[in-house]
Coordinates of C-alpha atoms and ligand atoms in Angstrom, one line a residue:
M1 CA 13.0 -40.9 -30.6
T2 CA 9.2 -41.2 -30.4
T3 CA 7.4 -41.6 -27.1
T4 CA 6.7 -45.3 -27.9
E5 CA 10.3 -45.9 -28.6
L6 CA 11.3 -44.1 -25.4
L7 CA 8.9 -46.2 -23.3
D8 CA 10.2 -49.4 -25.0
Q9 CA 13.7 -48.5 -24.2
L10 CA 12.9 -47.6 -20.6
R11 CA 11.1 -51.0 -20.2
A12 CA 14.1 -52.8 -21.7
N13 CA 16.4 -51.1 -19.1
L14 CA 14.2 -51.0 -16.0
G15 CA 11.8 -54.0 -16.5
D16 CA 8.1 -53.8 -17.0
D17 CA 7.4 -53.0 -13.3
G18 CA 9.9 -50.2 -13.5
V19 CA 7.7 -48.2 -15.9
L20 CA 4.1 -47.2 -15.1
T21 CA 1.8 -45.7 -17.6
E22 CA -1.8 -46.7 -16.6
P23 CA -3.8 -43.7 -15.4
G24 CA -4.6 -45.5 -12.1
D25 CA -1.0 -46.4 -11.5
V26 CA 0.4 -42.9 -12.2
A27 CA -2.3 -40.9 -10.4
P28 CA -0.6 -40.8 -6.9
Y29 CA 2.6 -39.5 -8.6
V30 CA 1.1 -36.6 -10.4
A31 CA -0.8 -34.9 -7.5
D32 CA 1.0 -33.1 -4.7
W33 CA 0.4 -33.7 -1.0
T34 CA -2.0 -30.9 -0.6
G35 CA -4.1 -32.1 -3.6
A36 CA -4.1 -28.6 -5.0
L37 CA -1.6 -29.2 -7.8
V38 CA -2.3 -32.0 -10.3
G39 CA -0.1 -32.5 -13.4
A40 CA 0.1 -35.2 -16.1
T41 CA 2.9 -37.5 -17.2
T42 CA 4.1 -39.7 -20.0
A43 CA 5.2 -42.3 -17.5
V44 CA 6.5 -42.9 -14.0
V45 CA 9.8 -44.7 -14.0
R46 CA 10.9 -46.5 -10.8
P47 CA 14.5 -47.6 -11.1
A48 CA 15.8 -50.2 -8.6
N49 CA 19.4 -48.9 -8.5
T50 CA 21.8 -46.1 -9.6
D51 CA 22.5 -47.6 -13.0
G52 CA 18.8 -47.7 -13.6
V53 CA 18.5 -44.0 -12.7
A54 CA 21.4 -43.2 -15.0
A55 CA 19.9 -45.2 -17.9
A56 CA 16.5 -43.5 -17.4
V57 CA 17.9 -40.0 -17.3
R58 CA 20.1 -40.7 -20.3
L59 CA 17.3 -42.1 -22.4
C60 CA 15.0 -39.2 -21.5
G61 CA 17.8 -36.8 -22.5
E62 CA 18.2 -38.6 -25.9
A63 CA 14.4 -38.2 -26.4
G64 CA 14.5 -34.5 -25.3
V65 CA 12.0 -35.4 -22.4
A66 CA 12.1 -33.6 -19.1
V67 CA 12.6 -35.6 -15.8
V68 CA 10.9 -34.8 -12.5
P69 CA 12.6 -36.5 -9.5
Q70 CA 10.2 -37.6 -6.8
G71 CA 10.8 -39.1 -3.3
G72 CA 7.9 -39.3 -0.8
N73 CA 5.9 -36.6 -2.6
T74 CA 5.3 -34.8 0.7
G75 CA 6.8 -31.5 -0.5
L76 CA 4.6 -28.4 0.0
V77 CA 5.7 -26.2 -2.9
G78 CA 4.8 -28.4 -5.9
G79 CA 8.5 -29.3 -6.7
A80 CA 8.0 -33.1 -7.2
V81 CA 5.0 -33.2 -9.5
P82 CA 5.1 -32.8 -13.3
D83 CA 3.4 -29.9 -15.1
A84 CA 0.1 -30.3 -17.0
S85 CA 1.7 -30.9 -20.4
G86 CA 1.8 -34.6 -20.1
T87 CA 5.2 -34.6 -21.7
Q88 CA 7.4 -35.0 -18.6
V89 CA 8.5 -38.3 -17.0
V90 CA 8.3 -38.7 -13.2
L91 CA 11.4 -40.5 -11.8
S92 CA 10.4 -42.0 -8.5
L93 CA 13.2 -43.2 -6.0
G94 CA 10.6 -45.3 -4.2
R95 CA 12.4 -48.6 -5.0
M96 CA 15.8 -47.4 -3.8
R97 CA 15.4 -47.8 0.0
R98 CA 18.4 -49.7 1.1
I99 CA 20.3 -48.7 4.2
R100 CA 23.7 -49.6 2.8
Y101 CA 26.0 -49.3 5.8
V102 CA 26.2 -48.0 9.4
D103 CA 29.6 -47.1 10.7
P104 CA 29.4 -46.5 14.5
V105 CA 33.1 -45.6 14.7
A106 CA 33.0 -42.9 12.0
D107 CA 29.4 -42.1 13.1
T108 CA 28.0 -42.3 9.6
I109 CA 25.1 -44.0 7.8
T110 CA 25.1 -44.6 4.1
V111 CA 21.6 -44.9 2.6
E112 CA 19.9 -44.9 -0.8
A113 CA 17.9 -41.8 -1.7
G114 CA 14.5 -43.5 -1.5
A115 CA 15.0 -44.6 2.1
V116 CA 12.1 -43.2 4.2
L117 CA 13.4 -40.8 7.0
H118 CA 11.7 -42.8 9.7
A119 CA 13.6 -46.0 8.6
V120 CA 16.9 -44.1 8.7
Q121 CA 16.1 -42.9 12.2
A122 CA 15.3 -46.5 13.2
A123 CA 18.5 -47.9 11.7
A124 CA 20.5 -45.3 13.6
T125 CA 18.7 -46.1 16.9
A126 CA 19.3 -49.8 16.3
A127 CA 23.0 -49.0 16.1
G128 CA 22.8 -47.1 19.4
R129 CA 23.1 -43.7 17.6
L130 CA 20.8 -40.8 16.6
F131 CA 19.9 -39.5 13.2
P132 CA 18.4 -36.2 14.4
L133 CA 16.3 -34.9 11.5
S134 CA 12.7 -34.9 12.6
L135 CA 9.7 -33.8 10.6
G136 CA 5.9 -34.3 10.8
S137 CA 6.1 -36.2 7.4
E138 CA 8.9 -38.5 8.5
G139 CA 6.9 -41.7 8.0
S140 CA 6.7 -40.8 4.2
C141 CA 9.4 -38.4 3.2
T142 CA 12.7 -39.7 1.8
I143 CA 16.3 -38.9 2.4
G144 CA 16.6 -37.8 -1.3
G145 CA 13.7 -35.4 -0.8
N146 CA 15.1 -34.2 2.6
I147 CA 18.5 -33.5 0.9
S148 CA 16.9 -31.8 -2.1
T149 CA 14.8 -29.5 0.0
N150 CA 17.4 -29.0 2.7
A151 CA 14.7 -30.0 5.2
G152 CA 14.4 -28.5 8.6
G153 CA 11.9 -29.7 11.3
T154 CA 11.8 -29.7 15.0
A155 CA 15.4 -30.3 16.0
V156 CA 17.2 -27.7 13.9
L157 CA 17.8 -25.6 17.0
R158 CA 20.3 -28.2 18.2
Y159 CA 21.4 -30.2 15.1
G160 CA 21.0 -27.8 12.2
M161 CA 19.2 -28.5 8.9
M162 CA 19.8 -31.4 6.5
R163 CA 22.7 -29.5 5.0
D164 CA 24.5 -29.9 8.3
L165 CA 24.0 -33.7 8.3
V166 CA 25.2 -34.6 4.8
L167 CA 28.8 -35.7 4.4
G168 CA 28.8 -37.2 0.9
L169 CA 26.4 -37.7 -2.1
E170 CA 26.0 -39.9 -5.2
V171 CA 24.2 -38.0 -8.0
V172 CA 23.0 -38.8 -11.5
L173 CA 23.7 -35.7 -13.5
P174 CA 21.3 -34.4 -16.2
D175 CA 23.4 -36.0 -19.0
G176 CA 23.2 -39.4 -17.2
Q177 CA 26.7 -39.4 -15.8
V178 CA 27.1 -40.5 -12.2
W179 CA 29.0 -38.2 -9.9
E180 CA 30.5 -40.5 -7.2
G181 CA 30.9 -38.1 -4.2
L182 CA 29.9 -40.7 -1.6
R183 CA 32.7 -39.8 0.8
P184 CA 32.4 -40.1 4.6
L185 CA 35.1 -37.4 5.2
R186 CA 34.6 -34.7 7.8
K187 CA 37.5 -32.8 6.2
D188 CA 37.9 -32.5 2.4
N189 CA 39.2 -29.1 1.2
T190 CA 39.9 -30.0 -2.4
G191 CA 38.1 -27.2 -4.2
Y192 CA 34.4 -26.4 -4.6
D193 CA 32.2 -28.4 -2.2
L194 CA 30.1 -29.9 -5.0
K195 CA 27.6 -31.7 -2.8
Q196 CA 26.3 -28.3 -1.5
L197 CA 25.1 -27.6 -5.0
F198 CA 22.7 -30.5 -4.9
I199 CA 21.5 -29.9 -1.3
G200 CA 18.4 -27.7 -1.6
A201 CA 18.4 -27.8 -5.4
E202 CA 15.0 -29.5 -5.5
G203 CA 16.0 -31.9 -8.2
T204 CA 16.8 -29.1 -10.7
L205 CA 20.5 -30.1 -11.0
G206 CA 20.5 -33.9 -10.9
V207 CA 19.0 -36.9 -9.1
V208 CA 20.4 -37.8 -5.7
T209 CA 20.7 -41.6 -5.6
A210 CA 22.6 -42.1 -2.2
A211 CA 24.1 -40.2 0.7
V212 CA 26.5 -40.6 3.6
L213 CA 24.9 -38.9 6.6
R214 CA 26.2 -37.9 10.0
L215 CA 25.1 -39.8 13.1
L216 CA 25.1 -38.3 16.6
P217 CA 25.1 -39.7 20.2
A218 CA 21.8 -41.2 21.1
T219 CA 19.6 -39.2 23.5
P220 CA 17.5 -41.8 25.4
R221 CA 16.3 -39.3 27.9
R222 CA 13.8 -36.6 27.1
A223 CA 12.1 -33.9 29.2
T224 CA 9.1 -32.2 27.4
A225 CA 6.7 -29.5 28.5
L226 CA 3.8 -27.5 27.0
V227 CA 3.8 -24.0 28.4
A228 CA 1.1 -21.3 28.2
L229 CA 2.7 -17.9 27.1
P230 CA 1.4 -14.4 27.5
S231 CA 2.8 -13.3 24.1
V232 CA 5.1 -14.1 21.2
D233 CA 7.5 -11.7 22.9
S234 CA 7.7 -14.0 25.9
A235 CA 8.5 -16.9 23.6
V236 CA 11.4 -15.0 22.1
R237 CA 12.7 -13.8 25.6
L238 CA 12.4 -17.4 26.9
L239 CA 14.9 -18.8 24.4
P240 CA 18.0 -17.4 26.1
V241 CA 16.7 -18.5 29.5
L242 CA 16.2 -22.0 28.2
R243 CA 19.6 -22.0 26.5
E244 CA 21.4 -20.7 29.6
R245 CA 19.8 -23.4 31.8
A246 CA 19.8 -26.4 29.5
G247 CA 22.8 -25.6 27.3
G248 CA 23.2 -27.9 24.4
R249 CA 20.5 -30.2 25.6
L250 CA 17.8 -27.8 24.4
T251 CA 16.5 -29.6 21.3
A252 CA 13.1 -28.0 20.4
W253 CA 11.4 -24.7 21.1
E254 CA 8.1 -24.6 19.1
L255 CA 5.3 -22.1 19.1
L256 CA 1.6 -22.3 18.3
N257 CA -1.3 -20.0 18.7
R258 CA -4.7 -20.7 20.2
Q259 CA -6.5 -21.1 16.9
T260 CA -4.0 -23.8 15.9
L261 CA -4.4 -25.7 19.2
E262 CA -8.2 -25.5 18.8
L263 CA -8.1 -27.0 15.3
V264 CA -5.9 -29.9 16.5
V265 CA -8.1 -30.6 19.5
A266 CA -11.2 -30.5 17.3
H267 CA -9.9 -32.9 14.6
V268 CA -7.2 -35.2 16.0
P269 CA -8.7 -38.1 17.9
G270 CA -7.6 -38.2 21.5
A271 CA -6.0 -34.7 21.4
R272 CA -6.9 -32.4 24.3
D273 CA -5.9 -29.1 25.7
P274 CA -4.1 -29.8 28.9
F275 CA -4.8 -26.5 30.5
R276 CA -8.1 -25.5 32.2
T277 CA -8.3 -22.0 30.7
P278 CA -7.5 -20.9 27.2
H279 CA -4.4 -19.0 26.4
N280 CA -3.3 -17.0 23.3
W281 CA 0.0 -18.7 22.8
Y282 CA 1.7 -22.0 23.6
G283 CA 5.3 -23.2 23.5
L284 CA 6.5 -26.8 23.3
V285 CA 10.0 -27.2 24.8
E286 CA 12.1 -30.4 24.8
L287 CA 15.4 -31.2 26.3
A288 CA 17.2 -34.4 25.2
G289 CA 20.3 -36.1 26.7
S290 CA 22.1 -39.2 27.8
A291 CA 20.9 -41.7 30.4
D292 CA 22.8 -39.8 33.1
D293 CA 21.2 -36.4 32.5
E294 CA 18.7 -35.1 35.1
L295 CA 16.6 -33.5 32.5
D296 CA 13.3 -33.2 34.4
T297 CA 15.1 -31.3 37.2
L298 CA 16.8 -29.0 34.6
L299 CA 13.5 -28.3 32.8
E300 CA 11.5 -27.7 35.9
S301 CA 14.1 -25.2 37.3
A302 CA 14.2 -23.4 33.9
L303 CA 10.5 -23.1 33.8
G304 CA 10.4 -22.0 37.5
A305 CA 12.7 -19.1 36.5
A306 CA 10.5 -18.4 33.5
V307 CA 7.3 -18.2 35.7
A308 CA 9.1 -16.0 38.2
A309 CA 10.0 -13.6 35.3
D310 CA 6.4 -13.6 34.0
L311 CA 7.5 -15.3 30.7
V312 CA 5.3 -18.4 31.3
L313 CA 1.7 -18.4 32.7
E314 CA 1.5 -22.1 33.4
A315 CA 3.2 -25.3 32.3
V316 CA 2.5 -29.0 31.9
V317 CA 5.7 -31.2 32.1
A318 CA 5.2 -34.6 30.5
S319 CA 5.3 -37.3 33.2
G320 CA 6.5 -40.1 30.8
P321 CA 6.6 -41.2 27.2
T322 CA 2.8 -41.4 26.7
Q323 CA 2.2 -37.9 27.9
R324 CA 5.2 -36.7 25.8
R325 CA 3.7 -38.2 22.7
S326 CA 0.3 -36.6 23.4
L327 CA 2.0 -33.1 23.8
W328 CA 3.9 -33.6 20.5
A329 CA 0.6 -34.7 18.8
L330 CA -0.7 -31.2 19.4
R331 CA 2.2 -29.9 17.3
E332 CA 2.5 -32.6 14.8
G333 CA -1.2 -32.9 13.9
I334 CA -1.4 -29.4 12.5
S335 CA -0.7 -29.9 8.8
E336 CA -3.3 -32.7 8.5
V337 CA -6.0 -30.8 10.3
Q338 CA -5.6 -27.7 8.2
K339 CA -6.6 -29.8 5.2
V340 CA -9.8 -30.8 6.9
E341 CA -10.7 -27.2 7.7
G342 CA -10.8 -26.2 4.0
A343 CA -8.6 -24.0 1.9
S344 CA -5.5 -22.5 3.3
I345 CA -2.5 -20.5 2.2
K346 CA 0.8 -21.7 3.6
H347 CA 3.6 -19.3 4.3
D348 CA 6.9 -20.8 5.6
V349 CA 8.7 -17.7 6.6
T350 CA 11.8 -16.9 8.6
L351 CA 12.7 -13.7 10.4
P352 CA 15.4 -12.5 12.8
I353 CA 14.0 -13.9 16.0
A354 CA 13.8 -10.5 17.7
A355 CA 11.5 -9.3 14.8
L356 CA 8.9 -12.1 15.4
P357 CA 6.7 -10.3 18.0
K358 CA 6.3 -7.1 15.9
F359 CA 5.6 -9.2 12.7
V360 CA 2.8 -11.2 14.4
A361 CA 1.3 -8.1 16.1
Q362 CA 1.2 -6.0 12.9
M363 CA 0.0 -8.8 10.5
A364 CA -3.2 -9.7 12.3
P365 CA -5.1 -6.4 11.8
R366 CA -3.6 -5.9 8.4
L367 CA -4.8 -9.3 7.1
D368 CA -8.2 -9.0 8.8
S369 CA -8.8 -5.8 6.9
V370 CA -8.1 -7.6 3.6
L371 CA -10.3 -10.6 4.5
P372 CA -12.5 -10.3 7.7
G373 CA -12.9 -13.7 9.4
L374 CA -9.6 -15.0 8.1
R375 CA -8.2 -17.6 10.5
L376 CA -4.5 -17.3 11.4
V377 CA -3.0 -20.7 11.9
T378 CA 0.4 -19.6 13.3
Y379 CA 2.9 -22.1 14.5
G380 CA 6.5 -23.0 13.9
H381 CA 10.0 -23.4 15.0
V382 CA 10.4 -20.2 17.0
G383 CA 13.9 -21.2 18.2
D384 CA 14.9 -20.9 14.5
G385 CA 12.9 -17.7 13.8
N386 CA 10.8 -19.9 11.4
L387 CA 7.0 -19.4 11.4
H388 CA 4.4 -21.4 9.4
Y389 CA 2.2 -18.3 9.1
N390 CA -0.7 -20.1 7.5
L391 CA -4.0 -18.5 6.6
S392 CA -7.2 -20.6 6.7
A393 CA -10.3 -19.5 4.9
P394 CA -13.1 -18.0 6.9
V395 CA -15.5 -20.8 8.0
S396 CA -17.1 -22.3 4.8
D397 CA -15.8 -19.6 2.5
D398 CA -12.9 -21.0 0.5
A399 CA -13.8 -18.8 -2.5
A400 CA -13.2 -15.6 -0.5
L401 CA -9.7 -16.9 0.5
H402 CA -8.9 -17.8 -3.1
A403 CA -10.0 -14.3 -4.3
A404 CA -7.9 -12.5 -1.6
A405 CA -4.9 -14.8 -1.8
P406 CA -2.6 -12.6 -3.9
E407 CA -3.1 -9.5 -1.7
L408 CA -2.8 -11.6 1.5
T409 CA 0.5 -13.2 0.4
R410 CA 1.8 -9.9 -0.8
S411 CA 1.2 -8.3 2.6
V412 CA 2.9 -11.2 4.4
Y413 CA 5.9 -11.2 2.0
D414 CA 6.3 -7.4 2.3
A415 CA 6.4 -7.5 6.0
V416 CA 8.8 -10.5 6.0
T417 CA 11.3 -8.9 3.6
G418 CA 10.9 -5.5 5.3
A419 CA 12.0 -7.1 8.6
G420 CA 15.0 -8.7 6.9
G421 CA 13.5 -12.2 6.7
S422 CA 13.1 -14.8 4.0
I423 CA 9.9 -16.1 2.3
S424 CA 11.1 -19.8 2.4
A425 CA 12.6 -21.1 5.6
E426 CA 12.5 -24.9 5.0
H427 CA 10.0 -26.0 2.4
G428 CA 11.8 -24.6 -0.6
I429 CA 10.7 -22.9 -3.7
G430 CA 9.3 -25.5 -6.1
V431 CA 6.9 -23.9 -8.5
L432 CA 4.7 -22.1 -6.0
K433 CA 7.2 -19.6 -4.8
R434 CA 9.5 -19.5 -7.8
D435 CA 8.5 -16.1 -9.2
A436 CA 8.1 -14.5 -5.8
A437 CA 11.5 -15.6 -4.8
A438 CA 13.1 -14.4 -8.0
A439 CA 11.4 -11.0 -7.7
L440 CA 12.9 -10.6 -4.3
K441 CA 16.5 -11.5 -5.3
S442 CA 19.0 -9.1 -6.8
E443 CA 19.8 -9.4 -10.5
V444 CA 23.3 -10.6 -9.5
E445 CA 21.8 -13.4 -7.4
N446 CA 19.3 -14.4 -10.0
E447 CA 22.0 -14.6 -12.7
L448 CA 24.2 -16.7 -10.5
M449 CA 21.3 -19.1 -10.0
R450 CA 20.7 -19.3 -13.8
A451 CA 24.4 -19.7 -14.4
V452 CA 24.6 -22.7 -12.1
K453 CA 21.5 -24.2 -13.7
R454 CA 22.9 -23.7 -17.2
A455 CA 26.3 -25.2 -16.3
L456 CA 24.8 -28.4 -15.0
D457 CA 21.7 -28.7 -17.1
P458 CA 22.3 -26.8 -20.3
R459 CA 19.2 -28.3 -22.0
G460 CA 16.9 -27.5 -19.1
L461 CA 15.5 -31.1 -18.9
M462 CA 16.0 -31.7 -15.1
N463 CA 12.8 -30.6 -13.2
P464 CA 12.3 -27.6 -15.5
G465 CA 10.2 -24.7 -14.2
K466 CA 11.1 -25.4 -10.6
V467 CA 13.2 -23.0 -8.4
V468 CA 14.7 -21.1 -11.3
P469 CA 12.4 -19.2 -13.7
P470 CA 12.8 -20.5 -17.2
D471 CA 15.4 -18.6 -19.1
S472 CA 14.2 -18.8 -22.7
A473 CA 17.6 -18.2 -24.1
S474 CA 19.3 -21.1 -22.3
L475 CA 16.6 -23.6 -21.5
L476 CA 15.3 -24.3 -25.0
V477 CA 15.2 -27.9 -25.9
T478 CA 17.1 -28.1 -29.1
D479 CA 16.1 -31.5 -30.5
Ligands
FAD1 C1 2.7 -33.2 7.4 C2 3.9 -32.5 6.9 C3 4.9 -31.9 7.7 C4 6.0 -31.4 7.2 N1 6.9 -30.8 8.1 C5 8.1 -30.3 7.6 C6 9.1 -29.8 8.5 O1 8.9 -29.7 9.7 N2 10.2 -29.3 7.9 C7 10.5 -29.4 6.6 O2 11.5 -29.0 6.1 N3 9.5 -29.8 5.7 C8 8.4 -30.3 6.2 N4 7.5 -30.8 5.3 C9 7.7 -30.8 3.8 C10 8.3 -32.1 3.3 O3 8.0 -33.2 4.0 C11 9.9 -31.9 3.1 O4 10.1 -30.9 2.2 C12 10.6 -33.2 2.7 O5 12.0 -33.0 2.8 C13 10.2 -33.7 1.3 O6 10.7 -35.0 1.1 P1 10.0 -36.0 0.0 O7 10.8 -37.2 -0.1 O8 8.6 -36.1 0.3 O9 10.3 -35.1 -1.3 P2 9.3 -34.8 -2.5 O10 8.1 -34.1 -2.1 O11 9.1 -36.1 -3.3 O12 10.3 -33.9 -3.4 C14 10.6 -32.6 -2.9 C15 11.6 -31.9 -3.9 O13 12.8 -32.7 -3.9 C16 13.0 -33.2 -5.2 N5 13.5 -34.6 -5.0 C17 13.0 -35.6 -4.3 N6 13.8 -36.7 -4.3 C18 14.9 -36.3 -5.0 C19 16.1 -37.0 -5.4 N7 16.4 -38.2 -4.9 N8 17.0 -36.3 -6.1 C20 16.8 -35.1 -6.6 N9 15.7 -34.4 -6.3 C21 14.7 -35.0 -5.5 C22 11.7 -33.2 -6.0 O14 11.9 -33.1 -7.4 C23 11.1 -31.9 -5.3 O15 11.5 -30.8 -6.0 C24 6.3 -31.4 5.8 C25 5.3 -31.9 5.0 C26 4.2 -32.5 5.5 C27 3.2 -33.1 4.5

């Protein structure tokens, strides 16, 4: 099938507005969120339903054309954008946004994959329930993308990652068949748990078209504080104190360094440092609970104990929703402001929590010796052992950062793996971390990954080149 024939058939199945080919129309779909990766595409297809996705995948398969699934395109590892060949088709789920069904008795919500996370949270709230996944990109990222990256965010400490919130999936397989696994069951021990294969697969095994997700009890009450910390060690030691005092109500325990706070205050309109004196480290803690919970009292008593134990230097407890939002803005504005400050290298690493203080202490001098003036933008979900250990270029010297990038990243990854950590906590592998991740896995683990890929996508047409390094023997397109 020629490209013209493929486009004609795609239009016949999806309608003219379901197939974009004009350069101006496809431009937003071929560049990633950071703007650093820009690919090219034959077409962007935008099916309106599962049958349309199945038809598009089948037709591309018949033409031997690779498909790149895309949700909100907020991924940070280049997984959702096509390569530069111009031969791949982007399959956007942007028109499949329906909230199909909320079941307040079974505590489930059934949604299409293109539904934006914020809309799903709002639908859960409207039903008096909570969908707890919460990310800085929640106004743009989609449920399909959240599932495919096994997204984390700021409430993992209490509710787990996306994997913990998925009960059932509907998936279009690489040959165009639909796997109907949209079951709301909490218990289903009938063999391999197939949905787990697609969660975190970054679109390399099929296209997620719909999901049944868990809902939880609403948490209308919140108590939030920003605390100044003497060290990362105190952040780690504070976690059991907070857990002991607040129990299951502890929802977020986030960390940021001074450099990060300064960037946010400099660039986010209205953001301000609530403390009179600067500190090296800050923690953002949040408790959430029911209308009856006395959360302010709980939080104040936990922080009082922390001050007495010299784990906290000073604290600002939010006096209401407006102050709560302004404290969270200091944390959530970080990704955007790093863009404004020039080039940066993003490391999304996870370590055993107890290893965080040593990691942070040893990395600063090590990296400064590689590139003096490097700015360490360190923040993350300390309660999960997950740091966004980002490196911003010395002021006005992006070129120096680019030149030093391989050595800087090698240093970070060596320290992370040496401490028993992982080089990808929540952002996934995509194309940016593919080779580094493969190099760190055992041959047994790499071959298992390739075997799964071969079993589901023998022709290597589903998001090729992402997550699993191409295996020339098995991923050859044969027609
Ligand atoms: C400001 C900001 C803050 C962020 N904060 C966090 C955070 O706290 N935690 C976190 O985990 N991530 C975070 N991210 C990263 C990103 O938002 C998440 O990875 C998110 O889950 C991606 O969703 P998306 O819809 O944008 O997916 P996309 O970027 O479109 O795609 C991501 C991957 O999933 C695949 N994919 C997308 N949809 C489907 C589908 N329906 N079927 C099969 N494959 C699909 C793509 O091919 C790609 O490989 C942040 C990003 C930004 C820009």
